[in-house]
Amino acid sequence: MADDFPAPGMALTHILVVSDIDAARTFYRDVLGASIEREYGGTSIVLRFLESWLLLVTGGGPTDDKPDTAMETPAEPNRVSHAMTIRVPDCQAAYATLKARGAIFLTPPVDRGPEIRCFFRDPDGHLFEISEAVGKA
């Protein structure tokens, strides 16, 4: 029935294509603090992070259920069509923690008035933002 979507029990999983599953596991577990839920044959890892699901998969060509569609890592990390924001209570503290764990930031936190934010990438170039709301927009 059309009224059953979305329905209780559904969850959104975000898929990220990675080139090196071991490096990705290390980054998402040790830097971001995600928990590993499952791993499949050395080509994919299911993670739980901030009440969300992340699925890390190695790239590949089309399959019968996604014909003409290849899964690839970001081709040009400086040209972004997608990013994820992590809302934090203290951007400076989150920045310090993540940097100490090995995250490489584009810049230190920048105060933009209603928010303080900064950006970093995973080993394959997927862009993440940490953002602290500090005022009214």
PDB file of C-alpha atoms in Angstrom:
ATOM      1  CA  MET A   1       0.000   0.000   0.000  1.00  0.00           C
ATOM      2  CA  ALA A   2       1.360   3.449  -0.925  1.00  0.00           C
ATOM      3  CA  ASP A   3       0.670   4.840   2.547  1.00  0.00           C
ATOM      4  CA  ASP A   4       3.155   2.377   4.067  1.00  0.00           C
ATOM      5  CA  PHE A   5       6.214   4.336   3.025  1.00  0.00           C
ATOM      6  CA  PRO A   6       8.006   5.318   5.096  1.00  0.00           C
ATOM      7  CA  ALA A   7       6.899   2.852   7.720  1.00  0.00           C
ATOM      8  CA  PRO A   8       7.998   1.915  11.227  1.00  0.00           C
ATOM      9  CA  GLY A   9      11.074  -0.277  11.217  1.00  0.00           C
ATOM     10  CA  MET A  10      12.652   1.317   8.164  1.00  0.00           C
ATOM     11  CA  ALA A  11      16.125   2.821   8.364  1.00  0.00           C
ATOM     12  CA  LEU A  12      18.286   4.818   5.986  1.00  0.00           C
ATOM     13  CA  THR A  13      21.743   3.442   5.205  1.00  0.00           C
ATOM     14  CA  HIS A  14      24.267   5.716   3.587  1.00  0.00           C
ATOM     15  CA  ILE A  15      26.609   3.943   1.113  1.00  0.00           C
ATOM     16  CA  LEU A  16      30.154   5.202   0.657  1.00  0.00           C
ATOM     17  CA  VAL A  17      32.462   3.674  -1.948  1.00  0.00           C
ATOM     18  CA  VAL A  18      36.006   3.148  -0.682  1.00  0.00           C
ATOM     19  CA  SER A  19      39.196   2.041  -2.408  1.00  0.00           C
ATOM     20  CA  ASP A  20      40.822   0.324   0.581  1.00  0.00           C
ATOM     21  CA  ILE A  21      38.434  -1.416   2.966  1.00  0.00           C
ATOM     22  CA  ASP A  22      41.099  -1.778   5.688  1.00  0.00           C
ATOM     23  CA  ALA A  23      42.030   1.927   5.640  1.00  0.00           C
ATOM     24  CA  ALA A  24      38.337   2.845   5.636  1.00  0.00           C
ATOM     25  CA  ARG A  25      37.607   0.541   8.592  1.00  0.00           C
ATOM     26  CA  THR A  26      40.451   2.105  10.556  1.00  0.00           C
ATOM     27  CA  PHE A  27      39.309   5.651   9.775  1.00  0.00           C
ATOM     28  CA  TYR A  28      35.609   5.164  10.534  1.00  0.00           C
ATOM     29  CA  ARG A  29      36.239   3.100  13.674  1.00  0.00           C
ATOM     30  CA  ASP A  30      39.313   4.813  15.145  1.00  0.00           C
ATOM     31  CA  VAL A  31      38.888   8.417  13.976  1.00  0.00           C
ATOM     32  CA  LEU A  32      35.099   8.859  13.844  1.00  0.00           C
ATOM     33  CA  GLY A  33      34.257   6.309  16.537  1.00  0.00           C
ATOM     34  CA  ALA A  34      31.756   4.291  14.474  1.00  0.00           C
ATOM     35  CA  SER A  35      30.988   0.764  15.618  1.00  0.00           C
ATOM     36  CA  ILE A  36      31.360  -2.148  13.236  1.00  0.00           C
ATOM     37  CA  GLU A  37      28.152  -4.172  12.989  1.00  0.00           C
ATOM     38  CA  ARG A  38      29.010  -6.611  10.178  1.00  0.00           C
ATOM     39  CA  GLU A  39      31.612  -7.306   7.509  1.00  0.00           C
ATOM     40  CA  TYR A  40      31.064  -9.125   4.231  1.00  0.00           C
ATOM     41  CA  GLY A  41      33.846 -10.950   2.411  1.00  0.00           C
ATOM     42  CA  GLY A  42      36.432  -8.177   2.594  1.00  0.00           C
ATOM     43  CA  THR A  43      34.405  -5.922   0.279  1.00  0.00           C
ATOM     44  CA  SER A  44      31.900  -4.226   2.592  1.00  0.00           C
ATOM     45  CA  ILE A  45      31.458  -3.140   6.186  1.00  0.00           C
ATOM     46  CA  VAL A  46      28.255  -2.087   7.948  1.00  0.00           C
ATOM     47  CA  LEU A  47      28.829   0.603  10.580  1.00  0.00           C
ATOM     48  CA  ARG A  48      26.621   2.268  13.152  1.00  0.00           C
ATOM     49  CA  PHE A  49      27.378   5.963  13.632  1.00  0.00           C
ATOM     50  CA  LEU A  50      25.268   8.571  15.449  1.00  0.00           C
ATOM     51  CA  GLU A  51      21.989   6.647  15.158  1.00  0.00           C
ATOM     52  CA  SER A  52      22.670   6.121  11.449  1.00  0.00           C
ATOM     53  CA  TRP A  53      23.950   3.283   9.298  1.00  0.00           C
ATOM     54  CA  LEU A  54      26.945   3.563   7.001  1.00  0.00           C
ATOM     55  CA  LEU A  55      27.796   0.903   4.453  1.00  0.00           C
ATOM     56  CA  LEU A  56      31.355   1.030   3.155  1.00  0.00           C
ATOM     57  CA  VAL A  57      31.776  -0.872  -0.113  1.00  0.00           C
ATOM     58  CA  THR A  58      34.618  -1.348  -2.528  1.00  0.00           C
ATOM     59  CA  GLY A  59      33.959  -0.060  -6.018  1.00  0.00           C
ATOM     60  CA  GLY A  60      32.771  -2.103  -8.925  1.00  0.00           C
ATOM     61  CA  GLY A  61      30.993  -2.136 -12.216  1.00  0.00           C
ATOM     62  CA  PRO A  62      27.339  -2.548 -13.084  1.00  0.00           C
ATOM     63  CA  THR A  63      25.321  -5.475 -11.741  1.00  0.00           C
ATOM     64  CA  ASP A  64      21.992  -6.913 -12.842  1.00  0.00           C
ATOM     65  CA  ASP A  65      20.149  -4.821 -10.236  1.00  0.00           C
ATOM     66  CA  LYS A  66      21.959  -1.583 -11.144  1.00  0.00           C
ATOM     67  CA  PRO A  67      22.746  -1.874 -14.863  1.00  0.00           C
ATOM     68  CA  ASP A  68      24.897   0.851 -16.384  1.00  0.00           C
ATOM     69  CA  THR A  69      25.862   2.075 -12.896  1.00  0.00           C
ATOM     70  CA  ALA A  70      29.424   1.800 -11.566  1.00  0.00           C
ATOM     71  CA  MET A  71      30.310   2.364  -7.916  1.00  0.00           C
ATOM     72  CA  GLU A  72      33.379   4.629  -7.604  1.00  0.00           C
ATOM     73  CA  THR A  73      35.192   6.724  -5.049  1.00  0.00           C
ATOM     74  CA  PRO A  74      35.020  10.519  -5.511  1.00  0.00           C
ATOM     75  CA  ALA A  75      36.836  11.319  -8.775  1.00  0.00           C
ATOM     76  CA  GLU A  76      37.785  14.861  -7.746  1.00  0.00           C
ATOM     77  CA  PRO A  77      37.662  15.422  -3.970  1.00  0.00           C
ATOM     78  CA  ASN A  78      37.739  19.213  -4.468  1.00  0.00           C
ATOM     79  CA  ARG A  79      34.484  19.058  -6.472  1.00  0.00           C
ATOM     80  CA  VAL A  80      31.774  17.900  -4.090  1.00  0.00           C
ATOM     81  CA  SER A  81      28.242  16.793  -4.897  1.00  0.00           C
ATOM     82  CA  HIS A  82      27.663  15.275  -1.479  1.00  0.00           C
ATOM     83  CA  ALA A  83      28.861  15.820   2.094  1.00  0.00           C
ATOM     84  CA  MET A  84      27.770  14.834   5.588  1.00  0.00           C
ATOM     85  CA  THR A  85      27.448  17.231   8.512  1.00  0.00           C
ATOM     86  CA  ILE A  86      27.969  16.186  12.112  1.00  0.00           C
ATOM     87  CA  ARG A  87      26.291  18.675  14.451  1.00  0.00           C
ATOM     88  CA  VAL A  88      28.474  19.040  17.549  1.00  0.00           C
ATOM     89  CA  PRO A  89      27.989  20.968  20.801  1.00  0.00           C
ATOM     90  CA  ASP A  90      31.559  22.364  20.681  1.00  0.00           C
ATOM     91  CA  CYS A  91      33.306  22.603  17.325  1.00  0.00           C
ATOM     92  CA  GLN A  92      36.715  23.483  18.776  1.00  0.00           C
ATOM     93  CA  ALA A  93      36.644  20.451  21.094  1.00  0.00           C
ATOM     94  CA  ALA A  94      35.448  18.108  18.330  1.00  0.00           C
ATOM     95  CA  TYR A  95      38.120  19.485  16.011  1.00  0.00           C
ATOM     96  CA  ALA A  96      40.835  18.861  18.611  1.00  0.00           C
ATOM     97  CA  THR A  97      39.624  15.316  19.285  1.00  0.00           C
ATOM     98  CA  LEU A  98      39.292  14.326  15.641  1.00  0.00           C
ATOM     99  CA  LYS A  99      42.609  15.933  14.709  1.00  0.00           C
ATOM    100  CA  ALA A 100      44.325  14.031  17.536  1.00  0.00           C
ATOM    101  CA  ARG A 101      42.788  10.812  16.173  1.00  0.00           C
ATOM    102  CA  GLY A 102      44.215  11.497  12.710  1.00  0.00           C
ATOM    103  CA  ALA A 103      41.552  13.467  10.824  1.00  0.00           C
ATOM    104  CA  ILE A 104      43.057  15.885   8.321  1.00  0.00           C
ATOM    105  CA  PHE A 105      41.086  19.132   8.193  1.00  0.00           C
ATOM    106  CA  LEU A 106      40.904  21.574   5.307  1.00  0.00           C
ATOM    107  CA  THR A 107      41.089  24.474   7.815  1.00  0.00           C
ATOM    108  CA  PRO A 108      40.706  24.952  11.568  1.00  0.00           C
ATOM    109  CA  PRO A 109      37.158  25.837  12.704  1.00  0.00           C
ATOM    110  CA  VAL A 110      35.804  29.043  11.158  1.00  0.00           C
ATOM    111  CA  ASP A 111      33.284  31.263  12.949  1.00  0.00           C
ATOM    112  CA  ARG A 112      30.625  32.098  10.373  1.00  0.00           C
ATOM    113  CA  GLY A 113      28.255  33.884  12.761  1.00  0.00           C
ATOM    114  CA  PRO A 114      25.373  31.481  13.306  1.00  0.00           C
ATOM    115  CA  GLU A 115      27.716  28.503  13.232  1.00  0.00           C
ATOM    116  CA  ILE A 116      31.318  27.470  13.741  1.00  0.00           C
ATOM    117  CA  ARG A 117      32.374  24.824  11.265  1.00  0.00           C
ATOM    118  CA  CYS A 118      35.236  23.037   9.586  1.00  0.00           C
ATOM    119  CA  PHE A 119      35.664  20.242   7.079  1.00  0.00           C
ATOM    120  CA  PHE A 120      37.711  17.069   6.786  1.00  0.00           C
ATOM    121  CA  ARG A 121      37.833  14.070   4.454  1.00  0.00           C
ATOM    122  CA  ASP A 122      37.981  10.328   4.820  1.00  0.00           C
ATOM    123  CA  PRO A 123      40.863   8.473   3.098  1.00  0.00           C
ATOM    124  CA  ASP A 124      38.917   8.391  -0.200  1.00  0.00           C
ATOM    125  CA  GLY A 125      37.973  12.066  -0.207  1.00  0.00           C
ATOM    126  CA  HIS A 126      34.378  11.904   1.088  1.00  0.00           C
ATOM    127  CA  LEU A 127      33.747  15.273   2.730  1.00  0.00           C
ATOM    128  CA  PHE A 128      32.557  15.673   6.317  1.00  0.00           C
ATOM    129  CA  GLU A 129      31.699  18.836   8.207  1.00  0.00           C
ATOM    130  CA  ILE A 130      31.557  19.385  11.941  1.00  0.00           C
ATOM    131  CA  SER A 131      29.257  22.271  12.815  1.00  0.00           C
ATOM    132  CA  GLU A 132      28.275  24.020  16.031  1.00  0.00           C
ATOM    133  CA  ALA A 133      25.169  26.174  15.991  1.00  0.00           C
ATOM    134  CA  VAL A 134      25.972  29.291  18.019  1.00  0.00           C
ATOM    135  CA  GLY A 135      23.375  31.818  17.024  1.00  0.00           C
ATOM    136  CA  LYS A 136      20.142  32.333  15.193  1.00  0.00           C
ATOM    137  CA  ALA A 137      20.229  32.224  11.426  1.00  0.00           C
TER     138      ALA A 137
END
